[in-house]
Amino acid sequence: MEAIINMALLTLLGVVTLAIVVQRSLLSVVILTSIYSFLMASVMIVLDAVDVAMTEASVGAAVSTVLLLGALYLTKSREETPRRSRALPLLLSLAVGAMLVWGTLVLPPFGTADTPIHQHVAPRYINDVMGEVGIPNIVTAILADYRGFDTLGETTVIFVAGIGVLLLLGGLRRQDPEEGTPEDPS
Amino acid sequence: MNSDVILRVGTKLILPFILLFAIYVQFHGEYGPGGGFQAGVIAAAAVILVAITFGHSAAKRIAPRGLVEHMVPLGVLIYAGTGVACFFLGGNYLDYGVLAHDPIHGRHLGIFLVEIGVAVTVSGTMVALFYAFVERGR
């Protein structure tokens, strides 16, 4: 059953990716990217990574789609046909893709329990989390406690990135908050 | 202002559930999937939904621009401040065990505070970016 779901999801992912490449209307590309994120979230659920699936669905499919649509509103909504030859970028992409596929060949089979990543710190977290942190969701315990520094760094990254984009868009300029029309540009 | 009655009524119906779900994801993150990041994004999505359906100024009455922009650094301050508090209570930076009498309780409190910090920064950033795009488009 899981194999069938996986095959269906991965096939759809491939189809959506091809559609994104072929599509010239940027509006369609944004919608297709959103669909891609929903499919990715489903894949994450099949892999039992519910926290990641939730993030992918809320950030990838919802908010980033809205922000991309907002960006589209400021620019043109059709992709220009490239002036130069596309042979070199295509070759480069194919080469990188081939290298990645080559890299996966030496990975251990999917779901193997005795790989290094499952032998190192994971058993310690699983065994000691209730005694040390007392939180049933090990993912939260790792993110907020064991690796609190990483999460502090991530929050700082969001802060810095947000401030940077706001400055680029001129959104931090002081202005009268009630100025302008009440109409929504959408 | 969008005049589509289905959109407007639908938005009003679904809005409390989105916000409730954001709160659930925030405070239940220790037991189920979720946490500050997801909750922040879901809460921001509620504000963005109001902005899309009822217009930019309606959303600003719920989440004023000044508040949203101050939330962006405030969350990082809450997070880093929790670390500094641990520091002054005799522990290491971000070692939550010293925050309460019992190390387990201290860790619960620390994770609670830190997740709130993440949610504040994430939701503030998302809504502030949305406002910036909308105002730029005028």
PDB file of C-alpha atoms in Angstrom:
ATOM      1  CA  MET A   1       0.000   0.000   0.000  1.00  0.00           C
ATOM      2  CA  GLU A   2       2.726   2.423   1.015  1.00  0.00           C
ATOM      3  CA  ALA A   3       4.641   1.572  -2.138  1.00  0.00           C
ATOM      4  CA  ILE A   4       1.624   2.467  -4.290  1.00  0.00           C
ATOM      5  CA  ILE A   5       1.160   5.801  -2.466  1.00  0.00           C
ATOM      6  CA  ASN A   6       4.862   6.545  -2.821  1.00  0.00           C
ATOM      7  CA  MET A   7       4.842   5.735  -6.527  1.00  0.00           C
ATOM      8  CA  ALA A   8       1.778   7.894  -7.137  1.00  0.00           C
ATOM      9  CA  LEU A   9       3.245  10.837  -5.197  1.00  0.00           C
ATOM     10  CA  LEU A  10       6.666  10.615  -6.841  1.00  0.00           C
ATOM     11  CA  THR A  11       5.116  10.337 -10.314  1.00  0.00           C
ATOM     12  CA  LEU A  12       2.999  13.423  -9.621  1.00  0.00           C
ATOM     13  CA  LEU A  13       6.117  15.243  -8.341  1.00  0.00           C
ATOM     14  CA  GLY A  14       7.883  14.423 -11.613  1.00  0.00           C
ATOM     15  CA  VAL A  15       4.918  15.603 -13.689  1.00  0.00           C
ATOM     16  CA  VAL A  16       4.623  18.859 -11.731  1.00  0.00           C
ATOM     17  CA  THR A  17       8.380  19.491 -12.042  1.00  0.00           C
ATOM     18  CA  LEU A  18       8.224  19.023 -15.822  1.00  0.00           C
ATOM     19  CA  ALA A  19       5.204  21.328 -15.979  1.00  0.00           C
ATOM     20  CA  ILE A  20       7.107  24.000 -14.023  1.00  0.00           C
ATOM     21  CA  VAL A  21      10.018  23.755 -16.472  1.00  0.00           C
ATOM     22  CA  VAL A  22       7.815  23.929 -19.564  1.00  0.00           C
ATOM     23  CA  GLN A  23       5.345  26.564 -18.326  1.00  0.00           C
ATOM     24  CA  ARG A  24       6.065  30.166 -19.386  1.00  0.00           C
ATOM     25  CA  SER A  25       3.317  31.911 -17.435  1.00  0.00           C
ATOM     26  CA  LEU A  26       4.817  32.782 -14.049  1.00  0.00           C
ATOM     27  CA  LEU A  27       1.400  32.743 -12.373  1.00  0.00           C
ATOM     28  CA  SER A  28       1.008  29.086 -13.341  1.00  0.00           C
ATOM     29  CA  VAL A  29       4.550  28.401 -12.152  1.00  0.00           C
ATOM     30  CA  VAL A  30       3.709  29.818  -8.690  1.00  0.00           C
ATOM     31  CA  ILE A  31       0.551  27.683  -8.461  1.00  0.00           C
ATOM     32  CA  LEU A  32       2.466  24.602  -9.623  1.00  0.00           C
ATOM     33  CA  THR A  33       5.175  25.287  -7.017  1.00  0.00           C
ATOM     34  CA  SER A  34       2.436  25.359  -4.402  1.00  0.00           C
ATOM     35  CA  ILE A  35       1.136  21.993  -5.650  1.00  0.00           C
ATOM     36  CA  TYR A  36       4.698  20.678  -5.540  1.00  0.00           C
ATOM     37  CA  SER A  37       4.950  21.713  -1.886  1.00  0.00           C
ATOM     38  CA  PHE A  38       1.681  19.973  -1.020  1.00  0.00           C
ATOM     39  CA  LEU A  39       2.936  16.796  -2.721  1.00  0.00           C
ATOM     40  CA  MET A  40       6.226  17.102  -0.825  1.00  0.00           C
ATOM     41  CA  ALA A  41       4.244  17.471   2.422  1.00  0.00           C
ATOM     42  CA  SER A  42       2.369  14.267   1.571  1.00  0.00           C
ATOM     43  CA  VAL A  43       5.675  12.495   0.919  1.00  0.00           C
ATOM     44  CA  MET A  44       6.890  13.681   4.336  1.00  0.00           C
ATOM     45  CA  ILE A  45       3.748  12.270   5.985  1.00  0.00           C
ATOM     46  CA  VAL A  46       4.348   8.913   4.289  1.00  0.00           C
ATOM     47  CA  LEU A  47       7.907   9.066   5.680  1.00  0.00           C
ATOM     48  CA  ASP A  48       6.404   9.716   9.180  1.00  0.00           C
ATOM     49  CA  ALA A  49       8.061  13.153   9.404  1.00  0.00           C
ATOM     50  CA  VAL A  50       4.893  14.975  10.454  1.00  0.00           C
ATOM     51  CA  ASP A  51       6.678  18.069  11.810  1.00  0.00           C
ATOM     52  CA  VAL A  52       8.448  18.598   8.492  1.00  0.00           C
ATOM     53  CA  ALA A  53       5.225  17.936   6.581  1.00  0.00           C
ATOM     54  CA  MET A  54       3.438  20.593   8.602  1.00  0.00           C
ATOM     55  CA  THR A  55       6.208  23.121   7.919  1.00  0.00           C
ATOM     56  CA  GLU A  56       6.243  22.288   4.221  1.00  0.00           C
ATOM     57  CA  ALA A  57       2.467  22.649   3.928  1.00  0.00           C
ATOM     58  CA  SER A  58       2.258  25.929   5.828  1.00  0.00           C
ATOM     59  CA  VAL A  59       5.428  27.623   4.553  1.00  0.00           C
ATOM     60  CA  GLY A  60       6.006  26.076   1.142  1.00  0.00           C
ATOM     61  CA  ALA A  61       2.430  25.722  -0.029  1.00  0.00           C
ATOM     62  CA  ALA A  62       0.689  28.604   1.705  1.00  0.00           C
ATOM     63  CA  VAL A  63       2.770  31.599   2.762  1.00  0.00           C
ATOM     64  CA  SER A  64       5.543  31.462   0.166  1.00  0.00           C
ATOM     65  CA  THR A  65       2.906  31.125  -2.570  1.00  0.00           C
ATOM     66  CA  VAL A  66       1.222  34.300  -1.336  1.00  0.00           C
ATOM     67  CA  LEU A  67       4.562  36.137  -1.129  1.00  0.00           C
ATOM     68  CA  LEU A  68       5.534  34.942  -4.624  1.00  0.00           C
ATOM     69  CA  LEU A  69       2.174  36.171  -5.944  1.00  0.00           C
ATOM     70  CA  GLY A  70       2.897  39.493  -4.231  1.00  0.00           C
ATOM     71  CA  ALA A  71       6.255  39.621  -5.986  1.00  0.00           C
ATOM     72  CA  LEU A  72       4.594  38.747  -9.319  1.00  0.00           C
ATOM     73  CA  TYR A  73       2.246  41.657  -8.835  1.00  0.00           C
ATOM     74  CA  LEU A  74       5.289  43.956  -8.867  1.00  0.00           C
ATOM     75  CA  THR A  75       6.851  42.428 -11.976  1.00  0.00           C
ATOM     76  CA  LYS A  76       5.774  40.973 -15.276  1.00  0.00           C
ATOM     77  CA  SER A  77       3.862  37.705 -15.115  1.00  0.00           C
ATOM     78  CA  ARG A  78       5.384  36.111 -18.209  1.00  0.00           C
ATOM     79  CA  GLU A  79       8.795  34.592 -18.501  1.00  0.00           C
ATOM     80  CA  GLU A  80      10.945  36.140 -21.247  1.00  0.00           C
ATOM     81  CA  THR A  81      12.184  33.800 -23.937  1.00  0.00           C
ATOM     82  CA  PRO A  82      15.920  33.572 -23.336  1.00  0.00           C
ATOM     83  CA  ARG A  83      18.116  35.381 -25.842  1.00  0.00           C
ATOM     84  CA  ARG A  84      21.159  33.198 -25.499  1.00  0.00           C
ATOM     85  CA  SER A  85      21.437  29.479 -26.167  1.00  0.00           C
ATOM     86  CA  ARG A  86      20.155  27.216 -23.407  1.00  0.00           C
ATOM     87  CA  ALA A  87      22.562  24.378 -24.206  1.00  0.00           C
ATOM     88  CA  LEU A  88      25.117  25.215 -21.500  1.00  0.00           C
ATOM     89  CA  PRO A  89      22.616  25.555 -18.588  1.00  0.00           C
ATOM     90  CA  LEU A  90      20.897  22.338 -19.699  1.00  0.00           C
ATOM     91  CA  LEU A  91      24.232  20.505 -19.855  1.00  0.00           C
ATOM     92  CA  LEU A  92      25.213  21.840 -16.416  1.00  0.00           C
ATOM     93  CA  SER A  93      21.894  20.788 -14.868  1.00  0.00           C
ATOM     94  CA  LEU A  94      22.123  17.332 -16.399  1.00  0.00           C
ATOM     95  CA  ALA A  95      25.707  16.959 -15.152  1.00  0.00           C
ATOM     96  CA  VAL A  96      24.790  18.002 -11.594  1.00  0.00           C
ATOM     97  CA  GLY A  97      21.733  15.734 -11.665  1.00  0.00           C
ATOM     98  CA  ALA A  98      23.807  12.812 -12.892  1.00  0.00           C
ATOM     99  CA  MET A  99      26.347  13.421 -10.100  1.00  0.00           C
ATOM    100  CA  LEU A 100      23.556  13.445  -7.487  1.00  0.00           C
ATOM    101  CA  VAL A 101      22.095  10.193  -8.846  1.00  0.00           C
ATOM    102  CA  TRP A 102      25.599   8.708  -8.846  1.00  0.00           C
ATOM    103  CA  GLY A 103      25.917   9.788  -5.198  1.00  0.00           C
ATOM    104  CA  THR A 104      22.698   8.024  -4.210  1.00  0.00           C
ATOM    105  CA  LEU A 105      24.041   4.719  -5.565  1.00  0.00           C
ATOM    106  CA  VAL A 106      26.298   4.266  -2.519  1.00  0.00           C
ATOM    107  CA  LEU A 107      23.577   5.160   0.016  1.00  0.00           C
ATOM    108  CA  PRO A 108      22.321   2.300   2.205  1.00  0.00           C
ATOM    109  CA  PRO A 109      18.915   0.843   1.245  1.00  0.00           C
ATOM    110  CA  PHE A 110      15.913   2.884   2.371  1.00  0.00           C
ATOM    111  CA  GLY A 111      14.829   2.235   5.953  1.00  0.00           C
ATOM    112  CA  THR A 112      17.936   0.301   7.028  1.00  0.00           C
ATOM    113  CA  ALA A 113      18.275   0.479  10.820  1.00  0.00           C
ATOM    114  CA  ASP A 114      22.008  -0.166  11.217  1.00  0.00           C
ATOM    115  CA  THR A 115      23.290   2.876   9.310  1.00  0.00           C
ATOM    116  CA  PRO A 116      25.662   5.318  11.068  1.00  0.00           C
ATOM    117  CA  ILE A 117      22.982   8.007  11.382  1.00  0.00           C
ATOM    118  CA  HIS A 118      20.833   5.659  13.490  1.00  0.00           C
ATOM    119  CA  GLN A 119      23.759   4.457  15.613  1.00  0.00           C
ATOM    120  CA  HIS A 120      25.285   7.738  16.746  1.00  0.00           C
ATOM    121  CA  VAL A 121      23.132  10.062  18.923  1.00  0.00           C
ATOM    122  CA  ALA A 122      19.617   8.967  17.904  1.00  0.00           C
ATOM    123  CA  PRO A 123      19.370   6.035  20.400  1.00  0.00           C
ATOM    124  CA  ARG A 124      20.508   8.311  23.213  1.00  0.00           C
ATOM    125  CA  TYR A 125      17.805  10.855  22.408  1.00  0.00           C
ATOM    126  CA  ILE A 126      15.140   8.157  22.162  1.00  0.00           C
ATOM    127  CA  ASN A 127      16.158   6.488  25.439  1.00  0.00           C
ATOM    128  CA  ASP A 128      16.890   9.528  27.603  1.00  0.00           C
ATOM    129  CA  VAL A 129      14.433  12.174  26.396  1.00  0.00           C
ATOM    130  CA  MET A 130      11.692  11.354  28.914  1.00  0.00           C
ATOM    131  CA  GLY A 131      14.131  11.331  31.829  1.00  0.00           C
ATOM    132  CA  GLU A 132      16.052  14.450  30.802  1.00  0.00           C
ATOM    133  CA  VAL A 133      13.457  16.721  29.180  1.00  0.00           C
ATOM    134  CA  GLY A 134      10.160  14.986  29.899  1.00  0.00           C
ATOM    135  CA  ILE A 135       8.586  15.848  26.535  1.00  0.00           C
ATOM    136  CA  PRO A 136       7.005  13.086  24.439  1.00  0.00           C
ATOM    137  CA  ASN A 137       7.646  14.795  21.082  1.00  0.00           C
ATOM    138  CA  ILE A 138      11.355  14.055  20.619  1.00  0.00           C
ATOM    139  CA  VAL A 139      11.537  16.389  17.603  1.00  0.00           C
ATOM    140  CA  THR A 140      10.533  19.387  19.741  1.00  0.00           C
ATOM    141  CA  ALA A 141      12.889  18.322  22.528  1.00  0.00           C
ATOM    142  CA  ILE A 142      15.815  18.131  20.094  1.00  0.00           C
ATOM    143  CA  LEU A 143      14.963  21.371  18.297  1.00  0.00           C
ATOM    144  CA  ALA A 144      14.299  23.522  21.348  1.00  0.00           C
ATOM    145  CA  ASP A 145      16.529  21.959  23.973  1.00  0.00           C
ATOM    146  CA  TYR A 146      19.342  19.660  22.814  1.00  0.00           C
ATOM    147  CA  ARG A 147      19.992  21.854  19.780  1.00  0.00           C
ATOM    148  CA  GLY A 148      18.702  25.136  21.151  1.00  0.00           C
ATOM    149  CA  PHE A 149      21.681  26.979  19.691  1.00  0.00           C
ATOM    150  CA  ASP A 150      20.786  25.814  16.172  1.00  0.00           C
ATOM    151  CA  THR A 151      17.207  26.972  16.578  1.00  0.00           C
ATOM    152  CA  LEU A 152      18.382  30.318  17.949  1.00  0.00           C
ATOM    153  CA  GLY A 153      20.511  30.599  14.816  1.00  0.00           C
ATOM    154  CA  GLU A 154      17.546  29.710  12.605  1.00  0.00           C
ATOM    155  CA  THR A 155      15.352  32.318  14.285  1.00  0.00           C
ATOM    156  CA  THR A 156      18.129  34.880  13.788  1.00  0.00           C
ATOM    157  CA  VAL A 157      18.319  33.886  10.105  1.00  0.00           C
ATOM    158  CA  ILE A 158      14.573  34.530   9.700  1.00  0.00           C
ATOM    159  CA  PHE A 159      14.985  37.864  11.502  1.00  0.00           C
ATOM    160  CA  VAL A 160      17.926  38.939   9.340  1.00  0.00           C
ATOM    161  CA  ALA A 161      16.315  37.747   6.101  1.00  0.00           C
ATOM    162  CA  GLY A 162      13.046  39.488   6.964  1.00  0.00           C
ATOM    163  CA  ILE A 163      14.771  42.763   7.813  1.00  0.00           C
ATOM    164  CA  GLY A 164      16.830  42.517   4.619  1.00  0.00           C
ATOM    165  CA  VAL A 165      13.816  42.000   2.358  1.00  0.00           C
ATOM    166  CA  LEU A 166      11.888  44.750   4.170  1.00  0.00           C
ATOM    167  CA  LEU A 167      14.767  47.169   3.598  1.00  0.00           C
ATOM    168  CA  LEU A 168      15.017  46.186  -0.087  1.00  0.00           C
ATOM    169  CA  LEU A 169      11.290  46.723  -0.598  1.00  0.00           C
ATOM    170  CA  GLY A 170      11.376  50.020   1.277  1.00  0.00           C
ATOM    171  CA  GLY A 171       8.852  48.615   3.739  1.00  0.00           C
ATOM    172  CA  LEU A 172      10.583  50.033   6.816  1.00  0.00           C
ATOM    173  CA  ARG A 173      10.173  53.653   5.775  1.00  0.00           C
ATOM    174  CA  ARG A 174       8.255  55.641   8.357  1.00  0.00           C
ATOM    175  CA  GLN A 175       4.966  56.760   6.962  1.00  0.00           C
ATOM    176  CA  ASP A 176       1.494  57.660   8.108  1.00  0.00           C
ATOM    177  CA  PRO A 177      -0.170  54.307   8.855  1.00  0.00           C
ATOM    178  CA  GLU A 178      -3.618  55.443   7.689  1.00  0.00           C
ATOM    179  CA  GLU A 179      -2.335  56.998   4.477  1.00  0.00           C
ATOM    180  CA  GLY A 180      -3.346  55.640   1.092  1.00  0.00           C
ATOM    181  CA  THR A 181      -6.465  54.029  -0.295  1.00  0.00           C
ATOM    182  CA  PRO A 182      -8.420  51.366   1.612  1.00  0.00           C
ATOM    183  CA  GLU A 183      -8.725  49.402  -1.621  1.00  0.00           C
ATOM    184  CA  ASP A 184      -6.855  46.163  -1.829  1.00  0.00           C
ATOM    185  CA  PRO A 185      -4.693  45.877  -4.953  1.00  0.00           C
ATOM    186  CA  SER A 186      -5.791  42.268  -5.487  1.00  0.00           C
TER     187      SER A 186
ATOM    188  CA  MET B   1     -12.669  45.175  -0.677  1.00  0.00           C
ATOM    189  CA  ASN B   2     -13.720  41.921  -2.263  1.00  0.00           C
ATOM    190  CA  SER B   3     -17.446  41.814  -2.960  1.00  0.00           C
ATOM    191  CA  ASP B   4     -17.736  38.032  -3.314  1.00  0.00           C
ATOM    192  CA  VAL B   5     -20.139  37.024  -0.537  1.00  0.00           C
ATOM    193  CA  ILE B   6     -18.979  33.387  -0.417  1.00  0.00           C
ATOM    194  CA  LEU B   7     -15.372  34.446   0.091  1.00  0.00           C
ATOM    195  CA  ARG B   8     -16.261  36.945   2.811  1.00  0.00           C
ATOM    196  CA  VAL B   9     -18.571  34.645   4.772  1.00  0.00           C
ATOM    197  CA  GLY B  10     -16.201  31.724   4.267  1.00  0.00           C
ATOM    198  CA  THR B  11     -13.289  33.772   5.583  1.00  0.00           C
ATOM    199  CA  LYS B  12     -15.252  34.800   8.657  1.00  0.00           C
ATOM    200  CA  LEU B  13     -16.255  31.190   9.305  1.00  0.00           C
ATOM    201  CA  ILE B  14     -12.783  29.715   8.927  1.00  0.00           C
ATOM    202  CA  LEU B  15     -10.810  32.459  10.669  1.00  0.00           C
ATOM    203  CA  PRO B  16     -11.413  31.432  14.324  1.00  0.00           C
ATOM    204  CA  PHE B  17     -10.471  27.863  13.467  1.00  0.00           C
ATOM    205  CA  ILE B  18      -7.198  28.923  11.840  1.00  0.00           C
ATOM    206  CA  LEU B  19      -6.264  30.990  14.890  1.00  0.00           C
ATOM    207  CA  LEU B  20      -7.323  28.230  17.281  1.00  0.00           C
ATOM    208  CA  PHE B  21      -5.273  25.742  15.291  1.00  0.00           C
ATOM    209  CA  ALA B  22      -2.277  28.084  15.473  1.00  0.00           C
ATOM    210  CA  ILE B  23      -2.621  28.226  19.269  1.00  0.00           C
ATOM    211  CA  TYR B  24      -3.045  24.447  19.425  1.00  0.00           C
ATOM    212  CA  VAL B  25       0.050  23.854  17.305  1.00  0.00           C
ATOM    213  CA  GLN B  26       1.976  26.344  19.462  1.00  0.00           C
ATOM    214  CA  PHE B  27       1.110  24.943  22.879  1.00  0.00           C
ATOM    215  CA  HIS B  28       0.695  21.300  21.952  1.00  0.00           C
ATOM    216  CA  GLY B  29       4.040  21.147  20.157  1.00  0.00           C
ATOM    217  CA  GLU B  30       5.576  19.337  23.115  1.00  0.00           C
ATOM    218  CA  TYR B  31       3.131  16.442  22.708  1.00  0.00           C
ATOM    219  CA  GLY B  32       2.151  16.399  19.063  1.00  0.00           C
ATOM    220  CA  PRO B  33       3.726  17.614  15.846  1.00  0.00           C
ATOM    221  CA  GLY B  34       4.298  21.339  15.549  1.00  0.00           C
ATOM    222  CA  GLY B  35       5.926  24.148  17.438  1.00  0.00           C
ATOM    223  CA  GLY B  36       6.641  27.826  17.262  1.00  0.00           C
ATOM    224  CA  PHE B  37       7.653  27.938  13.606  1.00  0.00           C
ATOM    225  CA  GLN B  38       4.523  26.235  12.270  1.00  0.00           C
ATOM    226  CA  ALA B  39       2.233  28.117  14.655  1.00  0.00           C
ATOM    227  CA  GLY B  40       3.758  31.449  13.648  1.00  0.00           C
ATOM    228  CA  VAL B  41       3.218  30.726   9.964  1.00  0.00           C
ATOM    229  CA  ILE B  42      -0.383  29.586  10.527  1.00  0.00           C
ATOM    230  CA  ALA B  43      -1.201  32.722  12.552  1.00  0.00           C
ATOM    231  CA  ALA B  44       0.390  34.874   9.831  1.00  0.00           C
ATOM    232  CA  ALA B  45      -1.690  33.027   7.222  1.00  0.00           C
ATOM    233  CA  ALA B  46      -4.861  34.073   9.091  1.00  0.00           C
ATOM    234  CA  VAL B  47      -3.879  37.758   8.893  1.00  0.00           C
ATOM    235  CA  ILE B  48      -2.940  37.393   5.228  1.00  0.00           C
ATOM    236  CA  LEU B  49      -6.313  35.752   4.523  1.00  0.00           C
ATOM    237  CA  VAL B  50      -8.091  38.750   6.073  1.00  0.00           C
ATOM    238  CA  ALA B  51      -5.938  41.093   3.982  1.00  0.00           C
ATOM    239  CA  ILE B  52      -6.776  39.234   0.761  1.00  0.00           C
ATOM    240  CA  THR B  53     -10.513  39.046   1.436  1.00  0.00           C
ATOM    241  CA  PHE B  54     -11.353  42.250   3.312  1.00  0.00           C
ATOM    242  CA  GLY B  55      -8.534  44.483   2.119  1.00  0.00           C
ATOM    243  CA  HIS B  56      -5.254  45.662   3.416  1.00  0.00           C
ATOM    244  CA  SER B  57      -6.637  48.175   5.920  1.00  0.00           C
ATOM    245  CA  ALA B  58      -8.890  45.588   7.607  1.00  0.00           C
ATOM    246  CA  ALA B  59      -5.845  43.389   8.232  1.00  0.00           C
ATOM    247  CA  LYS B  60      -3.970  46.376   9.636  1.00  0.00           C
ATOM    248  CA  ARG B  61      -6.691  46.885  12.220  1.00  0.00           C
ATOM    249  CA  ILE B  62      -6.040  43.333  13.495  1.00  0.00           C
ATOM    250  CA  ALA B  63      -2.254  43.457  13.175  1.00  0.00           C
ATOM    251  CA  PRO B  64      -0.989  47.059  12.903  1.00  0.00           C
ATOM    252  CA  ARG B  65       2.148  47.509  10.889  1.00  0.00           C
ATOM    253  CA  GLY B  66       4.155  48.944  13.791  1.00  0.00           C
ATOM    254  CA  LEU B  67       3.298  45.943  15.982  1.00  0.00           C
ATOM    255  CA  VAL B  68       4.199  43.470  13.247  1.00  0.00           C
ATOM    256  CA  GLU B  69       7.532  45.165  12.568  1.00  0.00           C
ATOM    257  CA  HIS B  70       8.397  45.205  16.250  1.00  0.00           C
ATOM    258  CA  MET B  71       7.578  41.502  16.527  1.00  0.00           C
ATOM    259  CA  VAL B  72      10.394  40.654  14.086  1.00  0.00           C
ATOM    260  CA  PRO B  73      13.256  41.453  16.532  1.00  0.00           C
ATOM    261  CA  LEU B  74      11.134  40.849  19.666  1.00  0.00           C
ATOM    262  CA  GLY B  75      10.998  37.082  19.134  1.00  0.00           C
ATOM    263  CA  VAL B  76      14.781  36.806  18.792  1.00  0.00           C
ATOM    264  CA  LEU B  77      15.079  38.880  21.991  1.00  0.00           C
ATOM    265  CA  ILE B  78      12.728  36.508  23.859  1.00  0.00           C
ATOM    266  CA  TYR B  79      14.750  33.525  22.654  1.00  0.00           C
ATOM    267  CA  ALA B  80      18.152  35.029  23.426  1.00  0.00           C
ATOM    268  CA  GLY B  81      16.785  36.501  26.673  1.00  0.00           C
ATOM    269  CA  THR B  82      15.762  33.032  27.854  1.00  0.00           C
ATOM    270  CA  GLY B  83      19.369  32.013  27.298  1.00  0.00           C
ATOM    271  CA  VAL B  84      20.639  35.011  29.243  1.00  0.00           C
ATOM    272  CA  ALA B  85      18.194  34.257  32.079  1.00  0.00           C
ATOM    273  CA  CYS B  86      19.607  30.720  32.353  1.00  0.00           C
ATOM    274  CA  PHE B  87      23.040  32.298  32.397  1.00  0.00           C
ATOM    275  CA  PHE B  88      22.199  34.535  35.374  1.00  0.00           C
ATOM    276  CA  LEU B  89      20.419  31.751  37.272  1.00  0.00           C
ATOM    277  CA  GLY B  90      23.657  29.793  37.333  1.00  0.00           C
ATOM    278  CA  GLY B  91      23.384  27.537  34.301  1.00  0.00           C
ATOM    279  CA  ASN B  92      24.944  27.556  30.876  1.00  0.00           C
ATOM    280  CA  TYR B  93      23.509  29.662  28.046  1.00  0.00           C
ATOM    281  CA  LEU B  94      20.203  28.078  26.947  1.00  0.00           C
ATOM    282  CA  ASP B  95      20.543  25.326  29.588  1.00  0.00           C
ATOM    283  CA  TYR B  96      16.917  25.550  30.752  1.00  0.00           C
ATOM    284  CA  GLY B  97      17.257  23.210  33.740  1.00  0.00           C
ATOM    285  CA  VAL B  98      17.951  26.095  36.151  1.00  0.00           C
ATOM    286  CA  LEU B  99      14.780  28.044  35.283  1.00  0.00           C
ATOM    287  CA  ALA B 100      12.663  26.212  37.902  1.00  0.00           C
ATOM    288  CA  HIS B 101      13.240  24.217  41.080  1.00  0.00           C
ATOM    289  CA  ASP B 102      12.976  20.950  39.209  1.00  0.00           C
ATOM    290  CA  PRO B 103      15.203  20.548  36.107  1.00  0.00           C
ATOM    291  CA  ILE B 104      12.350  18.868  34.173  1.00  0.00           C
ATOM    292  CA  HIS B 105      10.019  21.786  34.940  1.00  0.00           C
ATOM    293  CA  GLY B 106      12.769  24.215  34.023  1.00  0.00           C
ATOM    294  CA  ARG B 107      13.193  22.516  30.657  1.00  0.00           C
ATOM    295  CA  HIS B 108       9.438  22.669  30.042  1.00  0.00           C
ATOM    296  CA  LEU B 109       9.440  26.388  30.838  1.00  0.00           C
ATOM    297  CA  GLY B 110      12.518  27.033  28.721  1.00  0.00           C
ATOM    298  CA  ILE B 111      11.097  25.209  25.695  1.00  0.00           C
ATOM    299  CA  PHE B 112       7.781  27.052  26.178  1.00  0.00           C
ATOM    300  CA  LEU B 113       9.502  30.478  26.184  1.00  0.00           C
ATOM    301  CA  VAL B 114      11.785  29.640  23.292  1.00  0.00           C
ATOM    302  CA  GLU B 115       8.885  28.390  21.143  1.00  0.00           C
ATOM    303  CA  ILE B 116       7.012  31.637  21.846  1.00  0.00           C
ATOM    304  CA  GLY B 117      10.070  33.573  20.692  1.00  0.00           C
ATOM    305  CA  VAL B 118      10.213  31.592  17.446  1.00  0.00           C
ATOM    306  CA  ALA B 119       6.475  32.075  16.815  1.00  0.00           C
ATOM    307  CA  VAL B 120       6.672  35.841  17.419  1.00  0.00           C
ATOM    308  CA  THR B 121       9.575  36.347  15.002  1.00  0.00           C
ATOM    309  CA  VAL B 122       8.170  34.053  12.308  1.00  0.00           C
ATOM    310  CA  SER B 123       4.622  35.444  12.297  1.00  0.00           C
ATOM    311  CA  GLY B 124       5.909  39.032  12.503  1.00  0.00           C
ATOM    312  CA  THR B 125       8.292  38.503   9.585  1.00  0.00           C
ATOM    313  CA  MET B 126       5.688  36.830   7.360  1.00  0.00           C
ATOM    314  CA  VAL B 127       3.030  39.519   7.888  1.00  0.00           C
ATOM    315  CA  ALA B 128       5.566  42.364   7.610  1.00  0.00           C
ATOM    316  CA  LEU B 129       6.821  40.951   4.284  1.00  0.00           C
ATOM    317  CA  PHE B 130       3.255  40.655   3.028  1.00  0.00           C
ATOM    318  CA  TYR B 131       2.508  44.271   3.983  1.00  0.00           C
ATOM    319  CA  ALA B 132       5.723  45.411   2.298  1.00  0.00           C
ATOM    320  CA  PHE B 133       4.757  43.669  -0.965  1.00  0.00           C
ATOM    321  CA  VAL B 134       1.206  45.020  -0.869  1.00  0.00           C
ATOM    322  CA  GLU B 135       2.293  48.621  -0.218  1.00  0.00           C
ATOM    323  CA  ARG B 136       4.989  48.487  -2.830  1.00  0.00           C
ATOM    324  CA  GLY B 137       2.373  47.451  -5.372  1.00  0.00           C
ATOM    325  CA  ARG B 138       0.286  50.559  -4.915  1.00  0.00           C
TER     326      ARG B 138
END
